[in-house]
Amino acid sequence: MTRSLRPQHRLRRLHLLTAGLAVAALSLTACSVGGGTDSSSSATAAGASSAAPSGTVPGSSYIVATTEPGDLTPGKQITAYDQDMAMFTSLTDVATDGTVTMAAAESVESPDATNWTIKLKPGWTFHNGEPVTAQSYVDAWNATAYGPNAWPNSGQLAEIVGYSDLNPTSGEPTTKEMSGLKVVDDTTFTVQLSAPDGQFPLQLSQAVTGFFPMPKAAFTDLDAYNKQPIGNGPYMITGPHAENQDIVLKAYDKYAGTPAKTETITFKIYADTTTAYTDAQAGNIDIVGVGPAKIASAATDFGDRLYVNDAPGIAFLGLPTWDSRYSDVRVRQAISMAIDRDAVNQAIYAGRYTPATSFTPPTEPGTPEGVCGEACTYNPDKAKELLAAAGGWTGDMEITYPGGFGLDDLYKAYANQIRKNLGIENVTTKATTDFAEFAQLRGDAKLNGPYFSRWGALYPSQQNTLKAFFVPGGGGGCTNCSALQPQEVQDLIAKADGQVDQAKAIDYYQQAQKALAEQLPIVPMFYEKYMFVTSEKVTALPSSQGSPIWSQVTVA
């Protein structure tokens, strides 16, 4: 999943990057939902009497504030989630309650969580009329995984057998195809994973764009395709995208899923949050994400046009366990118990976030809320006792976070609480120039104290958050994950991944969280919310996993 309009989403994208983003992404969502076949939206189609047979209201439109998305090819994009999930439909879809339904897929099945058979719904076409086939997926996945292409979302396919052949440790690959992918017929293909993974169907859902299909036409000119993707979703782009120019999408009239309710979406490019928010107040923009600086005033400014959604994001306070001063768990517990999360929540988030009591957000099924127990409960007296019992503290403490994301007040609040409640005299904060600098310092273990840490899950499974933070290489590029990754936790996560029975998988993930609570390698801070404000023109803003379902937005 960078900021501006919506810091939490910009930050959400950051977890995907190995080097961070050089630009301040203003984009609204890291995983807004484009289409699919789930029509569970509560939206009502304004002007439905004039709707075309497809269900789309002719002439209807809305404008969304976003940042320059850069690459648009699903396997390459890192900040074009909004646009890609409007233009493409994933194989599976995750509803608001976390349940998985089929979208472009008719079924995704496996007897052993290792060998999967995917059957496609018949009759789907790309925006150029080309049929969507099993080969469309296999070709796209091979292109995304092919090392020399260096597409950022390659890692999403790393568990498929043959991925390493496309990404040798040295030299060029001798093949461009993963041996774990086999086309059976036009609408059926098989996937062999390198290890059992019962969460695989969730990984095929709307935010994991590395699993999207591509038409044959894409491969005739990948650069041109990157500017004007041809998708299989409810909306099609109207022309090649030029940098910092608005992106206009039109409803695709032959879309085989649930039709778009509004005919046109314009993604308007902004460079700063203040201008976009002000434009929304003036009614010039219809949908804008809300950053921390505006959370307190958004309800007053927009009334019931403020949408506050539960999100698959969780904020931590990272701990530099490469520094011996943090090696004693009692020190880590003391830092956690010295921070009054409720007070910080009121001061920074107007009380709209929720203090975290586990290591995954509640939107991930089976999350054991409260598992962190006393260690995540504000208790300054106990915090002082623990620190004293561990031998006290020597030296300064510097808390580091990426600059440019509106995080200054949050980390100053943390520093004030630690200084006051632990009696550490010199607790300071430091904002890096940008995320790239932060990521470099974190990657080189050169941070001098606690640090910025968060995760916005791409699919609602404890697996996504736990693997990213506590399994080496498990997140495909985690730059702010836990420095301490206990082997016991890694083993329990591996056992969970290998379960076909979701109840058994959840049980192992919960055991992993209990082990984390005992060792507290990182400090859970807040369950995040994704917030939006709209113009009076928008009559409904349905969401899934905290983010808008663009095709189901309705306008007056």
Short mmCIF file of N, CA, C and O in Angstrom, two decimals, residues 377-433:
data_model
loop_
_atom_site.label_atom_id
_atom_site.label_comp_id
_atom_site.label_asym_id
_atom_site.label_seq_id
_atom_site.Cartn_x
_atom_site.Cartn_y
_atom_site.Cartn_z
N THR A 377 -1.74 -2.68 27.62
CA THR A 377 -2.62 -1.87 28.47
C THR A 377 -1.81 -0.79 29.17
O THR A 377 -0.74 -1.07 29.75
N TYR A 378 -2.30 0.42 29.12
CA TYR A 378 -1.59 1.56 29.74
C TYR A 378 -1.49 1.36 31.24
O TYR A 378 -2.49 1.22 31.94
N ASN A 379 -0.25 1.33 31.74
CA ASN A 379 -0.01 1.15 33.17
C ASN A 379 1.37 1.72 33.48
O ASN A 379 2.38 1.00 33.52
N PRO A 380 1.46 3.04 33.67
CA PRO A 380 2.77 3.68 33.84
C PRO A 380 3.54 3.18 35.06
O PRO A 380 4.78 3.10 35.02
N ASP A 381 2.84 2.84 36.13
CA ASP A 381 3.54 2.34 37.32
C ASP A 381 4.20 0.99 37.01
O ASP A 381 5.37 0.77 37.36
N LYS A 382 3.46 0.10 36.42
CA LYS A 382 4.02 -1.21 36.07
C LYS A 382 5.14 -1.07 35.04
O LYS A 382 6.14 -1.80 35.08
N ALA A 383 4.97 -0.10 34.14
CA ALA A 383 6.01 0.14 33.13
C ALA A 383 7.33 0.52 33.80
O ALA A 383 8.40 0.01 33.43
N LYS A 384 7.26 1.41 34.77
CA LYS A 384 8.49 1.81 35.49
C LYS A 384 9.10 0.63 36.23
O LYS A 384 10.33 0.46 36.27
N GLU A 385 8.26 -0.20 36.84
CA GLU A 385 8.76 -1.37 37.56
C GLU A 385 9.48 -2.33 36.62
O GLU A 385 10.56 -2.85 36.94
N LEU A 386 8.91 -2.55 35.45
CA LEU A 386 9.52 -3.47 34.49
C LEU A 386 10.87 -2.94 34.01
O LEU A 386 11.84 -3.69 33.90
N LEU A 387 10.91 -1.66 33.72
CA LEU A 387 12.16 -1.07 33.24
C LEU A 387 13.24 -1.16 34.32
O LEU A 387 14.39 -1.49 34.03
N ALA A 388 12.83 -0.88 35.55
CA ALA A 388 13.80 -0.95 36.66
C ALA A 388 14.29 -2.39 36.84
O ALA A 388 15.50 -2.62 37.05
N ALA A 389 13.38 -3.33 36.78
CA ALA A 389 13.75 -4.73 36.94
C ALA A 389 14.69 -5.21 35.84
O ALA A 389 15.50 -6.13 36.04
N ALA A 390 14.58 -4.58 34.68
CA ALA A 390 15.46 -4.95 33.56
C ALA A 390 16.81 -4.24 33.63
O ALA A 390 17.64 -4.42 32.74
N GLY A 391 17.00 -3.42 34.65
CA GLY A 391 18.28 -2.74 34.80
C GLY A 391 18.26 -1.28 34.45
O GLY A 391 19.30 -0.63 34.41
N GLY A 392 17.06 -0.78 34.16
CA GLY A 392 16.93 0.64 33.85
C GLY A 392 17.33 0.97 32.42
O GLY A 392 17.48 0.08 31.57
N TRP A 393 17.50 2.25 32.16
CA TRP A 393 17.79 2.71 30.79
C TRP A 393 19.03 3.57 30.79
O TRP A 393 19.24 4.38 31.71
N THR A 394 19.84 3.43 29.79
CA THR A 394 21.00 4.29 29.63
C THR A 394 20.97 4.93 28.24
O THR A 394 20.59 4.28 27.26
N GLY A 395 21.34 6.21 28.19
CA GLY A 395 21.44 6.89 26.90
C GLY A 395 20.14 7.50 26.45
O GLY A 395 19.14 7.53 27.16
N ASP A 396 20.19 8.02 25.22
CA ASP A 396 19.02 8.68 24.63
C ASP A 396 18.14 7.66 23.92
O ASP A 396 18.52 6.52 23.71
N MET A 397 16.95 8.14 23.54
CA MET A 397 16.05 7.33 22.72
C MET A 397 15.52 8.22 21.59
O MET A 397 14.92 9.26 21.84
N GLU A 398 15.77 7.81 20.36
CA GLU A 398 15.33 8.58 19.20
C GLU A 398 14.31 7.77 18.41
O GLU A 398 14.62 6.66 17.94
N ILE A 399 13.12 8.30 18.24
CA ILE A 399 12.06 7.61 17.49
C ILE A 399 12.04 8.17 16.07
O ILE A 399 11.92 9.37 15.86
N THR A 400 12.14 7.27 15.08
CA THR A 400 12.28 7.70 13.68
C THR A 400 11.06 7.29 12.86
O THR A 400 10.52 6.19 13.02
N TYR A 401 10.64 8.19 11.97
CA TYR A 401 9.51 7.90 11.08
C TYR A 401 9.75 8.61 9.76
O TYR A 401 10.53 9.56 9.68
N PRO A 402 9.09 8.17 8.70
CA PRO A 402 9.28 8.81 7.39
C PRO A 402 8.61 10.18 7.35
O PRO A 402 7.45 10.33 7.74
N GLY A 403 9.33 11.18 6.87
CA GLY A 403 8.76 12.51 6.77
C GLY A 403 7.83 12.63 5.58
O GLY A 403 7.87 11.85 4.63
N GLY A 404 6.96 13.65 5.65
CA GLY A 404 6.05 13.93 4.54
C GLY A 404 4.73 13.20 4.59
O GLY A 404 3.95 13.26 3.63
N PHE A 405 4.46 12.54 5.70
CA PHE A 405 3.23 11.76 5.80
C PHE A 405 2.28 12.28 6.87
O PHE A 405 1.32 11.62 7.22
N GLY A 406 2.58 13.41 7.43
CA GLY A 406 1.72 13.97 8.47
C GLY A 406 1.79 13.19 9.77
O GLY A 406 0.82 13.16 10.53
N LEU A 407 2.94 12.56 10.04
CA LEU A 407 3.07 11.71 11.22
C LEU A 407 3.75 12.41 12.39
O LEU A 407 3.95 11.80 13.44
N ASP A 408 4.10 13.66 12.24
CA ASP A 408 4.88 14.36 13.26
C ASP A 408 4.19 14.35 14.63
O ASP A 408 4.82 14.00 15.64
N ASP A 409 2.95 14.75 14.67
CA ASP A 409 2.25 14.84 15.96
C ASP A 409 2.10 13.47 16.62
O ASP A 409 2.19 13.36 17.86
N LEU A 410 1.87 12.44 15.83
CA LEU A 410 1.72 11.09 16.38
C LEU A 410 2.99 10.65 17.09
O LEU A 410 2.94 10.19 18.25
N TYR A 411 4.11 10.80 16.45
CA TYR A 411 5.35 10.30 17.04
C TYR A 411 5.84 11.21 18.17
O TYR A 411 6.51 10.75 19.10
N LYS A 412 5.51 12.48 18.11
CA LYS A 412 5.82 13.35 19.25
C LYS A 412 4.99 12.93 20.46
O LYS A 412 5.47 12.98 21.60
N ALA A 413 3.77 12.52 20.21
CA ALA A 413 2.93 12.06 21.32
C ALA A 413 3.51 10.80 21.96
O ALA A 413 3.54 10.67 23.19
N TYR A 414 3.97 9.86 21.12
CA TYR A 414 4.62 8.66 21.66
C TYR A 414 5.84 9.06 22.52
O TYR A 414 6.05 8.55 23.63
N ALA A 415 6.65 9.97 21.97
CA ALA A 415 7.87 10.37 22.68
C ALA A 415 7.53 11.02 24.02
O ALA A 415 8.18 10.74 25.05
N ASN A 416 6.52 11.86 24.02
CA ASN A 416 6.13 12.52 25.27
C ASN A 416 5.68 11.52 26.33
O ASN A 416 6.00 11.65 27.51
N GLN A 417 4.93 10.52 25.90
CA GLN A 417 4.44 9.52 26.84
C GLN A 417 5.60 8.70 27.42
O GLN A 417 5.64 8.43 28.62
N ILE A 418 6.51 8.30 26.57
CA ILE A 418 7.65 7.49 27.05
C ILE A 418 8.53 8.32 27.98
O ILE A 418 8.98 7.85 29.03
N ARG A 419 8.78 9.57 27.61
CA ARG A 419 9.61 10.45 28.45
C ARG A 419 8.96 10.64 29.82
O ARG A 419 9.62 10.50 30.86
N LYS A 420 7.70 10.93 29.81
CA LYS A 420 6.98 11.22 31.06
C LYS A 420 6.82 9.98 31.93
O LYS A 420 7.07 10.03 33.15
N ASN A 421 6.46 8.89 31.34
CA ASN A 421 6.07 7.72 32.14
C ASN A 421 7.20 6.76 32.45
O ASN A 421 7.08 5.93 33.35
N LEU A 422 8.31 6.84 31.68
CA LEU A 422 9.45 5.98 31.99
C LEU A 422 10.62 6.78 32.57
O LEU A 422 11.62 6.20 32.99
N GLY A 423 10.49 8.11 32.57
CA GLY A 423 11.55 8.92 33.15
C GLY A 423 12.82 8.95 32.32
O GLY A 423 13.89 9.25 32.85
N ILE A 424 12.71 8.60 31.06
CA ILE A 424 13.87 8.70 30.17
C ILE A 424 13.96 10.15 29.71
O ILE A 424 13.07 10.65 29.02
N GLU A 425 15.02 10.81 30.10
CA GLU A 425 15.08 12.26 29.95
C GLU A 425 15.07 12.73 28.51
O GLU A 425 14.37 13.64 28.15
N ASN A 426 15.86 12.09 27.67
CA ASN A 426 16.03 12.61 26.32
C ASN A 426 15.42 11.66 25.29
O ASN A 426 16.10 10.84 24.68
N VAL A 427 14.12 11.77 25.11
CA VAL A 427 13.41 11.01 24.08
C VAL A 427 13.05 11.99 22.97
O VAL A 427 12.29 12.94 23.20
N THR A 428 13.58 11.78 21.79
CA THR A 428 13.36 12.71 20.69
C THR A 428 12.74 12.00 19.49
O THR A 428 12.68 10.76 19.44
N THR A 429 12.27 12.78 18.55
CA THR A 429 11.73 12.23 17.30
C THR A 429 12.54 12.74 16.13
O THR A 429 13.11 13.84 16.17
N LYS A 430 12.56 11.94 15.07
CA LYS A 430 13.29 12.32 13.86
C LYS A 430 12.50 11.88 12.63
O LYS A 430 12.16 10.70 12.49
N ALA A 431 12.18 12.83 11.77
CA ALA A 431 11.54 12.53 10.50
C ALA A 431 12.60 12.45 9.41
O ALA A 431 13.40 13.37 9.26
N THR A 432 12.61 11.35 8.67
CA THR A 432 13.56 11.26 7.56
C THR A 432 13.07 12.16 6.42
O THR A 432 11.92 12.62 6.42
N THR A 433 13.91 12.37 5.45
CA THR A 433 13.54 13.23 4.33
C THR A 433 12.36 12.65 3.57
O THR A 433 11.44 13.37 3.17
#
